[in-house]
Amino acid sequence: MKKALKIAGIGFGILVLLLIATAAWIQFTPMPTYEVKPPTVQLPVDSASLAKGRKVVELACTHCHLGEDGKMSGRLFSQATDPFGEMWTANITQHPTKGIGRYTDGELAYLLRTGINRDGRVVGPMMCHPNMSDEDLASIIAYLRSDSGIMQPSEATHPAPAYLSSFMVKALIKFGVFKPLPYDGKPISAPPATDQIAYGRYLATEFYECYGCHSASFETNNPMEPEKSPGFFAGGNPVPDEEFNTCISRNITPSKEHGIGSWTEEQFLSAVKGGIRPDGSMLQHQMPRFAVLDDEEVRAIWAYLQTVPPSENNPLRVEAK
Ligand code: HEC
Ligand code: HEC
């Protein structure tokens, strides 16, 4: 009996030592960094590409990066009470040291593919477009480098994200739960606009990322294979605005009861471009106004959404909880 107790005691002691060692490793060793492998980027100079870049930046970057000075100087993105703690989005104006002036085009492209910043730290995947065509990605970078007013240098600086000193988050990063998106550097192209359904899929899952807000949750989305995101296009994701007021996204699968299965294409067009529902009510501002989209783009997204399996999820039931 005594011997058994002794062995148990030693076992317990070893376990405690192991736990202390692991905790010390998590807390005191530096965050893992990743090698930055910038691809070669050919920036377009034609006005059509710049206009395209502007569309993505205005619809996919400004809601997070637009600061109080009206430039892309960054804003408070998550509050101290959030699981990740206080975090600011970065100053991505052209400032040479405080903004993206310090990035090369290749480093920006690598960040937008993988979420790895130029120091090798994982900051994504909020800004990642892993399957966007090389051409469209280059048009984003061209716009970031353009003479657009929102990109002009801002002096704004922000506190380092709280998660860098959070034990929990450090553990998740060190155990590889949060990791960068894979990128093998192979050329990526977009389907032609003439292939309407494939083009609509590209716009809805990659270019304008409709699926990101319209699937179950930002945390469970699968940027590499969007169709594998839980609740794909079935809504229910609480989408916050700048003041952290949330609005639950809607089911936009072809379900007749809970989705947009009984809508017409024209009704879809006015909802997406003008924010007006078929019953005349206005969509809340957490749904961006896609007024700058060409009708052809919205029609392609519509055609594609008809091919998404209908989901009987009622997102508003979640809201009523
Ligand atoms: C959902 C919010 C969100 C969206 C959308 C977003 N970002 Fe960010 N971005 C962030 C946050 C938060 C950080 C800072 C993360 C950190 O420091 O850990 C950041 C950091 C950055 C950085 C700086 C990385 C560094 O540390 O040097 C760049 C560059 C950037 N974003 C570019 C973009 C571009 C371009 C887009 C649009 C294609 C975009 N982001 C869309 C939230 C967002
Ligand atoms: C930033 C998050 C976000 C993005 C990106 C987004 N949506 Fe939405 N969308 C919402 C939210 C939130 C609502 C619910 C608004 C409300 O209830 O007033 C909504 C509502 C809608 C509705 C109305 C559905 C209904 O039943 O009333 C349609 C249609 C729609 N979105 C289509 C799209 C399309 C198409 C795209 C991509 C081009 C897109 N959304 C991108 C957040 C988003």
Coordinates of C-alpha atoms and ligand atoms in Angstrom, one line a residue:
M1 CA 0.0 0.0 0.0
K2 CA 2.8 2.4 1.1
K3 CA 4.7 1.5 -2.1
A4 CA 1.7 2.1 -4.3
L5 CA 1.2 5.5 -2.7
K6 CA 4.9 6.4 -3.2
I7 CA 4.7 5.5 -6.9
A8 CA 1.5 7.5 -7.3
G9 CA 3.2 10.4 -5.6
I10 CA 6.2 10.3 -7.9
G11 CA 4.0 10.0 -10.9
F12 CA 2.0 13.0 -9.8
G13 CA 5.2 15.0 -9.2
I14 CA 6.4 14.2 -12.7
L15 CA 3.1 15.3 -14.1
V16 CA 3.2 18.6 -12.2
L17 CA 6.8 19.2 -13.4
L18 CA 5.8 18.5 -17.0
L19 CA 2.8 20.9 -16.7
I20 CA 5.1 23.6 -15.3
A21 CA 7.6 23.1 -18.1
T22 CA 4.9 23.3 -20.8
A23 CA 3.4 26.4 -19.2
A24 CA 6.9 28.0 -19.1
W25 CA 7.5 27.1 -22.7
I26 CA 4.1 28.7 -23.7
Q27 CA 4.7 31.8 -21.6
F28 CA 8.4 32.5 -22.1
T29 CA 9.6 31.2 -25.4
P30 CA 9.1 33.6 -28.4
M31 CA 6.1 33.3 -30.7
P32 CA 6.7 31.1 -33.7
T33 CA 7.5 33.0 -36.9
Y34 CA 7.1 31.8 -40.4
E35 CA 9.3 32.3 -43.4
V36 CA 8.1 35.0 -45.8
K37 CA 8.2 33.8 -49.4
P38 CA 7.0 36.8 -51.4
P39 CA 5.9 36.0 -54.9
T40 CA 6.7 38.1 -57.9
V41 CA 3.9 40.6 -58.5
Q42 CA 3.2 42.4 -61.7
L43 CA 1.2 45.5 -60.8
P44 CA -1.4 46.5 -63.4
V45 CA -1.4 50.2 -64.6
D46 CA -4.6 50.3 -66.6
S47 CA -7.6 52.1 -65.2
A48 CA -10.0 49.0 -65.4
S49 CA -7.7 47.1 -63.0
L50 CA -7.4 50.0 -60.6
A51 CA -11.2 50.3 -60.6
K52 CA -11.4 46.6 -59.8
G53 CA -8.9 47.0 -57.0
R54 CA -10.9 49.9 -55.6
K55 CA -14.1 47.8 -55.5
V56 CA -12.4 45.0 -53.4
V57 CA -10.7 47.4 -51.1
E58 CA -13.8 49.5 -50.5
L59 CA -16.0 46.4 -49.9
A60 CA -13.5 44.1 -48.3
C61 CA -11.0 46.2 -46.4
T62 CA -12.4 49.7 -45.5
H63 CA -15.0 48.4 -43.0
C64 CA -12.1 47.2 -40.8
H65 CA -9.3 49.6 -41.6
L66 CA -11.0 53.0 -42.1
G67 CA -9.9 55.2 -39.2
E68 CA -11.3 58.4 -37.7
D69 CA -9.2 60.5 -40.0
G70 CA -11.0 59.2 -43.1
K71 CA -7.9 57.3 -44.1
M72 CA -7.0 53.6 -43.8
S73 CA -5.3 54.4 -40.6
G74 CA -6.9 51.6 -38.5
R75 CA -9.5 51.4 -35.8
L76 CA -10.5 49.5 -32.6
F77 CA -11.4 46.1 -33.9
S78 CA -12.1 44.0 -30.8
Q79 CA -12.7 45.1 -27.2
A80 CA -10.9 44.1 -24.1
T81 CA -13.9 41.9 -23.1
D82 CA -13.6 39.8 -26.3
P83 CA -11.8 36.4 -26.2
F84 CA -8.8 37.8 -28.0
G85 CA -8.8 41.0 -26.0
E86 CA -8.3 44.5 -27.3
M87 CA -7.1 44.6 -30.9
W88 CA -6.7 47.4 -33.4
T89 CA -6.6 47.0 -37.2
A90 CA -3.3 48.2 -38.7
N91 CA -2.5 51.6 -40.3
I92 CA -2.3 50.5 -43.9
T93 CA -1.9 53.9 -45.5
Q94 CA 1.2 54.6 -47.5
H95 CA 3.1 56.0 -44.5
P96 CA 6.8 54.8 -45.0
T97 CA 7.2 53.5 -41.4
K98 CA 3.8 53.4 -39.7
G99 CA 1.9 52.1 -42.8
I100 CA 2.4 49.7 -45.7
G101 CA 5.2 51.9 -47.1
R102 CA 7.6 49.4 -45.6
Y103 CA 6.1 46.5 -47.5
T104 CA 7.2 45.3 -50.9
D105 CA 4.4 44.3 -53.4
G106 CA 5.4 40.7 -52.9
E107 CA 5.2 40.9 -49.1
L108 CA 1.7 42.3 -49.4
A109 CA 0.7 39.6 -51.8
Y110 CA 2.1 36.9 -49.4
L111 CA 0.2 38.5 -46.5
L112 CA -3.1 38.5 -48.5
R113 CA -2.6 34.8 -49.4
T114 CA -1.4 33.4 -46.1
G115 CA -2.0 35.9 -43.2
I116 CA 1.8 36.1 -42.5
N117 CA 3.0 39.7 -42.2
R118 CA 6.4 40.9 -43.3
D119 CA 7.9 40.1 -39.8
G120 CA 6.8 36.4 -40.2
R121 CA 4.0 36.8 -37.6
V122 CA 0.5 35.3 -38.4
V123 CA -2.0 38.2 -38.3
G124 CA -4.7 36.7 -40.6
P125 CA -6.9 35.3 -41.9
M126 CA -9.2 38.4 -41.8
M127 CA -7.5 39.9 -44.8
C128 CA -6.8 36.7 -46.7
H129 CA -8.0 35.9 -50.2
P130 CA -6.3 32.5 -50.7
N131 CA -8.1 31.7 -54.0
M132 CA -8.4 35.1 -55.6
S133 CA -6.7 35.2 -59.0
D134 CA -3.2 36.6 -59.2
E135 CA -4.5 39.4 -61.4
D136 CA -7.2 40.5 -59.0
L137 CA -4.9 40.3 -56.1
A138 CA -2.4 42.5 -57.9
S139 CA -5.3 45.0 -58.6
I140 CA -5.8 45.3 -54.8
I141 CA -2.1 46.1 -54.3
A142 CA -2.2 48.6 -57.2
Y143 CA -5.1 50.4 -55.5
L144 CA -3.3 50.4 -52.1
R145 CA -0.4 52.1 -53.9
S146 CA -2.6 54.5 -55.8
D147 CA -3.2 58.3 -55.2
S148 CA -6.6 57.5 -53.6
G149 CA -7.3 59.8 -50.7
I150 CA -7.9 57.0 -48.2
M151 CA -4.4 55.6 -48.8
Q152 CA -2.4 58.8 -48.2
P153 CA 0.0 58.6 -45.3
S154 CA -1.4 58.8 -41.8
E155 CA 0.7 59.1 -38.7
A156 CA -1.7 56.9 -36.6
T157 CA -0.1 54.2 -34.4
H158 CA -2.0 51.7 -32.3
P159 CA -1.2 49.5 -29.2
A160 CA 0.1 46.0 -30.0
P161 CA -2.7 43.4 -29.9
A162 CA -3.5 42.1 -26.4
Y163 CA -3.4 38.5 -27.6
L164 CA 0.4 38.7 -28.0
S165 CA 0.6 38.5 -24.2
S166 CA -2.4 36.3 -23.6
F167 CA -1.5 32.8 -22.2
M168 CA -4.5 31.2 -23.9
V169 CA -3.8 32.6 -27.3
K170 CA -0.1 32.0 -27.0
A171 CA -0.9 28.4 -26.3
L172 CA -3.3 28.1 -29.3
I173 CA -0.6 29.6 -31.6
K174 CA 2.2 27.5 -30.3
F175 CA 0.2 24.3 -30.5
G176 CA -0.6 25.2 -34.1
V177 CA -4.4 25.7 -33.6
F178 CA -4.0 29.1 -35.3
K179 CA -1.8 28.8 -38.3
P180 CA -1.2 30.5 -41.6
L181 CA -3.1 29.5 -44.7
P182 CA -1.1 27.3 -47.1
Y183 CA 0.2 28.9 -50.3
D184 CA 2.4 27.1 -52.9
G185 CA 3.0 30.0 -55.2
K186 CA 1.4 28.3 -58.2
P187 CA -0.5 30.7 -60.6
I188 CA -4.2 31.2 -59.7
S189 CA -6.7 32.4 -62.3
A190 CA -10.4 33.4 -62.2
P191 CA -13.1 31.8 -64.3
P192 CA -14.3 34.0 -67.3
A193 CA -17.4 36.1 -66.9
T194 CA -19.0 34.0 -69.7
D195 CA -19.0 31.0 -67.5
Q196 CA -21.8 32.5 -65.4
I197 CA -22.1 30.0 -62.5
A198 CA -18.4 29.5 -62.0
Y199 CA -17.9 33.3 -62.2
G200 CA -20.7 33.9 -59.7
R201 CA -19.1 31.4 -57.3
Y202 CA -15.8 33.2 -57.6
L203 CA -17.5 36.5 -56.8
A204 CA -19.5 35.2 -53.9
T205 CA -16.9 33.1 -52.2
E206 CA -13.6 34.8 -53.1
F207 CA -13.9 38.3 -54.5
Y208 CA -16.7 39.9 -52.4
E209 CA -16.7 37.1 -49.8
C210 CA -20.5 37.0 -49.4
Y211 CA -20.2 33.6 -47.8
G212 CA -17.9 35.0 -45.0
C213 CA -20.8 36.9 -43.4
H214 CA -23.5 34.6 -44.6
S215 CA -22.2 31.3 -43.2
A216 CA -22.6 30.2 -39.5
S217 CA -19.6 32.1 -38.0
F218 CA -16.4 33.9 -38.9
E219 CA -14.6 31.5 -36.5
T220 CA -15.6 28.3 -38.3
N221 CA -15.4 29.6 -41.9
N222 CA -13.1 27.7 -44.2
P223 CA -11.3 30.2 -46.5
M224 CA -9.4 27.5 -48.4
E225 CA -12.6 25.5 -49.2
P226 CA -15.5 27.9 -48.6
E227 CA -18.2 25.2 -49.3
K228 CA -16.9 23.3 -46.3
S229 CA -17.8 26.2 -44.0
P230 CA -20.5 25.2 -41.5
G231 CA -23.9 26.7 -42.4
F232 CA -22.6 27.7 -45.9
F233 CA -24.8 30.6 -47.0
A234 CA -27.4 29.6 -44.4
G235 CA -26.9 32.8 -42.3
G236 CA -26.9 33.1 -38.5
N237 CA -23.6 34.9 -38.2
P238 CA -23.7 37.9 -35.9
V239 CA -22.0 40.6 -38.0
P240 CA -20.7 43.6 -35.9
D241 CA -20.5 47.2 -37.1
E242 CA -17.9 49.8 -36.0
E243 CA -19.8 50.3 -32.7
F244 CA -19.9 46.5 -32.1
N245 CA -23.7 46.4 -32.7
T246 CA -24.5 43.1 -34.3
C247 CA -27.0 42.1 -36.9
I248 CA -27.6 38.4 -37.7
S249 CA -26.9 37.6 -41.4
R250 CA -29.7 35.9 -43.4
N251 CA -30.1 32.6 -45.1
I252 CA -29.5 33.3 -48.8
T253 CA -29.7 29.7 -50.1
P254 CA -32.6 28.8 -52.4
S255 CA -34.8 27.6 -49.5
K256 CA -38.4 28.8 -50.2
E257 CA -39.2 29.2 -46.5
H258 CA -36.0 30.5 -44.9
G259 CA -33.9 31.6 -47.8
I260 CA -34.4 33.6 -50.9
G261 CA -36.0 30.7 -52.9
S262 CA -39.2 32.7 -53.7
W263 CA -37.4 35.9 -54.7
T264 CA -37.0 37.0 -58.3
E265 CA -33.7 38.0 -59.8
E266 CA -34.8 41.6 -59.9
Q267 CA -35.7 41.6 -56.2
F268 CA -32.2 40.1 -55.5
L269 CA -30.6 42.9 -57.5
S270 CA -32.4 45.6 -55.5
A271 CA -31.5 43.9 -52.2
V272 CA -27.8 43.6 -53.0
K273 CA -27.3 46.9 -54.8
G274 CA -29.8 49.1 -53.0
G275 CA -30.4 47.3 -49.6
I276 CA -34.1 47.1 -50.3
R277 CA -36.0 43.8 -49.5
P278 CA -38.9 42.6 -51.6
D279 CA -41.4 43.9 -49.0
G280 CA -39.8 47.3 -49.2
S281 CA -38.0 47.3 -45.9
M282 CA -34.4 48.4 -45.7
L283 CA -31.6 46.0 -44.9
Q284 CA -29.5 47.1 -41.9
H285 CA -26.1 48.7 -42.5
Q286 CA -24.2 45.6 -41.4
M287 CA -25.0 44.3 -44.9
P288 CA -22.7 46.4 -47.1
R289 CA -24.4 48.3 -50.0
F290 CA -22.9 46.7 -53.1
A291 CA -24.0 49.6 -55.3
V292 CA -20.8 49.6 -57.3
L293 CA -21.3 46.0 -58.6
D294 CA -22.2 45.7 -62.3
D295 CA -25.6 44.1 -62.8
E296 CA -23.8 41.2 -64.6
E297 CA -21.8 40.5 -61.4
V298 CA -25.0 40.4 -59.3
R299 CA -26.8 38.2 -61.9
A300 CA -23.8 35.8 -61.9
I301 CA -24.0 35.6 -58.0
W302 CA -27.7 35.0 -58.3
A303 CA -27.2 32.2 -60.8
Y304 CA -24.6 30.6 -58.6
L305 CA -26.7 30.8 -55.4
Q306 CA -29.4 28.8 -57.2
T307 CA -26.9 25.9 -57.3
V308 CA -26.2 26.0 -53.5
P309 CA -28.0 23.3 -51.6
P310 CA -31.1 24.9 -49.9
S311 CA -30.7 25.1 -46.1
E312 CA -33.7 25.1 -43.8
N313 CA -31.8 27.0 -41.2
N314 CA -33.8 30.0 -39.8
P315 CA -31.2 32.5 -38.7
L316 CA -33.8 34.7 -37.0
R317 CA -34.5 31.8 -34.5
V318 CA -31.0 32.3 -33.2
E319 CA -31.7 36.0 -32.8
A320 CA -34.8 35.3 -30.7
K321 CA -32.7 33.2 -28.2
Ligands
HEC1 C1 -12.3 41.7 -40.4 C2 -11.4 42.8 -40.3 C3 -10.3 43.0 -41.3 C4 -10.5 43.0 -42.7 C5 -11.7 42.7 -43.5 C6 -9.2 43.3 -43.2 N1 -8.3 43.4 -42.2 FE1 -6.3 43.9 -42.4 N2 -6.1 43.7 -40.4 C7 -7.1 43.5 -39.5 C8 -6.5 43.4 -38.2 C9 -7.3 43.1 -36.9 C10 -5.1 43.6 -38.3 C11 -4.0 43.6 -37.2 C12 -3.8 42.2 -36.7 C13 -2.7 42.0 -35.8 O1 -1.9 43.0 -35.6 O2 -2.6 40.9 -35.2 C14 -4.9 43.8 -39.7 C15 -3.6 44.0 -40.3 C16 -3.4 44.3 -41.6 C17 -2.1 44.6 -42.2 C18 -0.8 44.8 -41.5 C19 -0.1 43.6 -41.1 C20 1.1 43.9 -40.3 O3 1.2 43.5 -39.1 O4 2.0 44.5 -40.8 C21 -2.3 44.8 -43.6 C22 -1.3 45.2 -44.6 C23 -3.7 44.6 -43.8 N3 -4.3 44.2 -42.7 C24 -4.3 44.7 -45.1 C25 -5.6 44.4 -45.3 C26 -6.2 44.5 -46.7 C27 -5.5 44.9 -47.9 C28 -7.5 44.1 -46.5 C29 -8.6 44.0 -47.6 C30 -8.2 43.0 -48.7 C31 -7.7 43.8 -45.1 N4 -6.6 44.0 -44.4 C32 -8.9 43.4 -44.6 C33 -8.4 43.3 -39.8 C34 -9.0 43.3 -41.0
HEC2 C1 -20.0 42.2 -43.9 C2 -21.0 41.2 -43.8 C3 -21.8 40.9 -45.1 C4 -21.3 40.7 -46.4 C5 -19.9 40.7 -46.9 C6 -22.5 40.4 -47.2 N1 -23.6 40.4 -46.4 FE1 -25.5 40.1 -47.1 N2 -26.2 40.5 -45.3 C7 -25.5 40.7 -44.1 C8 -26.4 40.9 -43.0 C9 -25.9 41.2 -41.6 C10 -27.7 40.8 -43.5 C11 -29.0 41.0 -42.7 C12 -29.4 42.4 -42.8 C13 -30.7 42.7 -42.1 O1 -31.3 41.8 -41.4 O2 -31.2 43.8 -42.3 C14 -27.6 40.5 -44.9 C15 -28.7 40.4 -45.8 C16 -28.6 40.0 -47.1 C17 -29.7 39.8 -48.0 C18 -31.2 39.9 -47.6 C19 -31.7 38.6 -47.2 C20 -33.1 38.6 -46.7 O3 -33.7 37.6 -46.5 O4 -33.6 39.7 -46.4 C21 -29.2 39.4 -49.2 C22 -30.0 39.1 -50.4 C23 -27.7 39.5 -49.1 N3 -27.4 39.9 -47.8 C24 -26.9 39.1 -50.1 C25 -25.5 39.3 -50.1 C26 -24.6 39.1 -51.2 C27 -25.0 38.7 -52.6 C28 -23.3 39.4 -50.7 C29 -22.0 39.4 -51.5 C30 -22.0 40.3 -52.7 C31 -23.4 39.7 -49.3 N4 -24.8 39.7 -49.0 C32 -22.4 40.1 -48.5 C33 -24.1 40.8 -44.1 C34 -23.2 40.7 -45.2

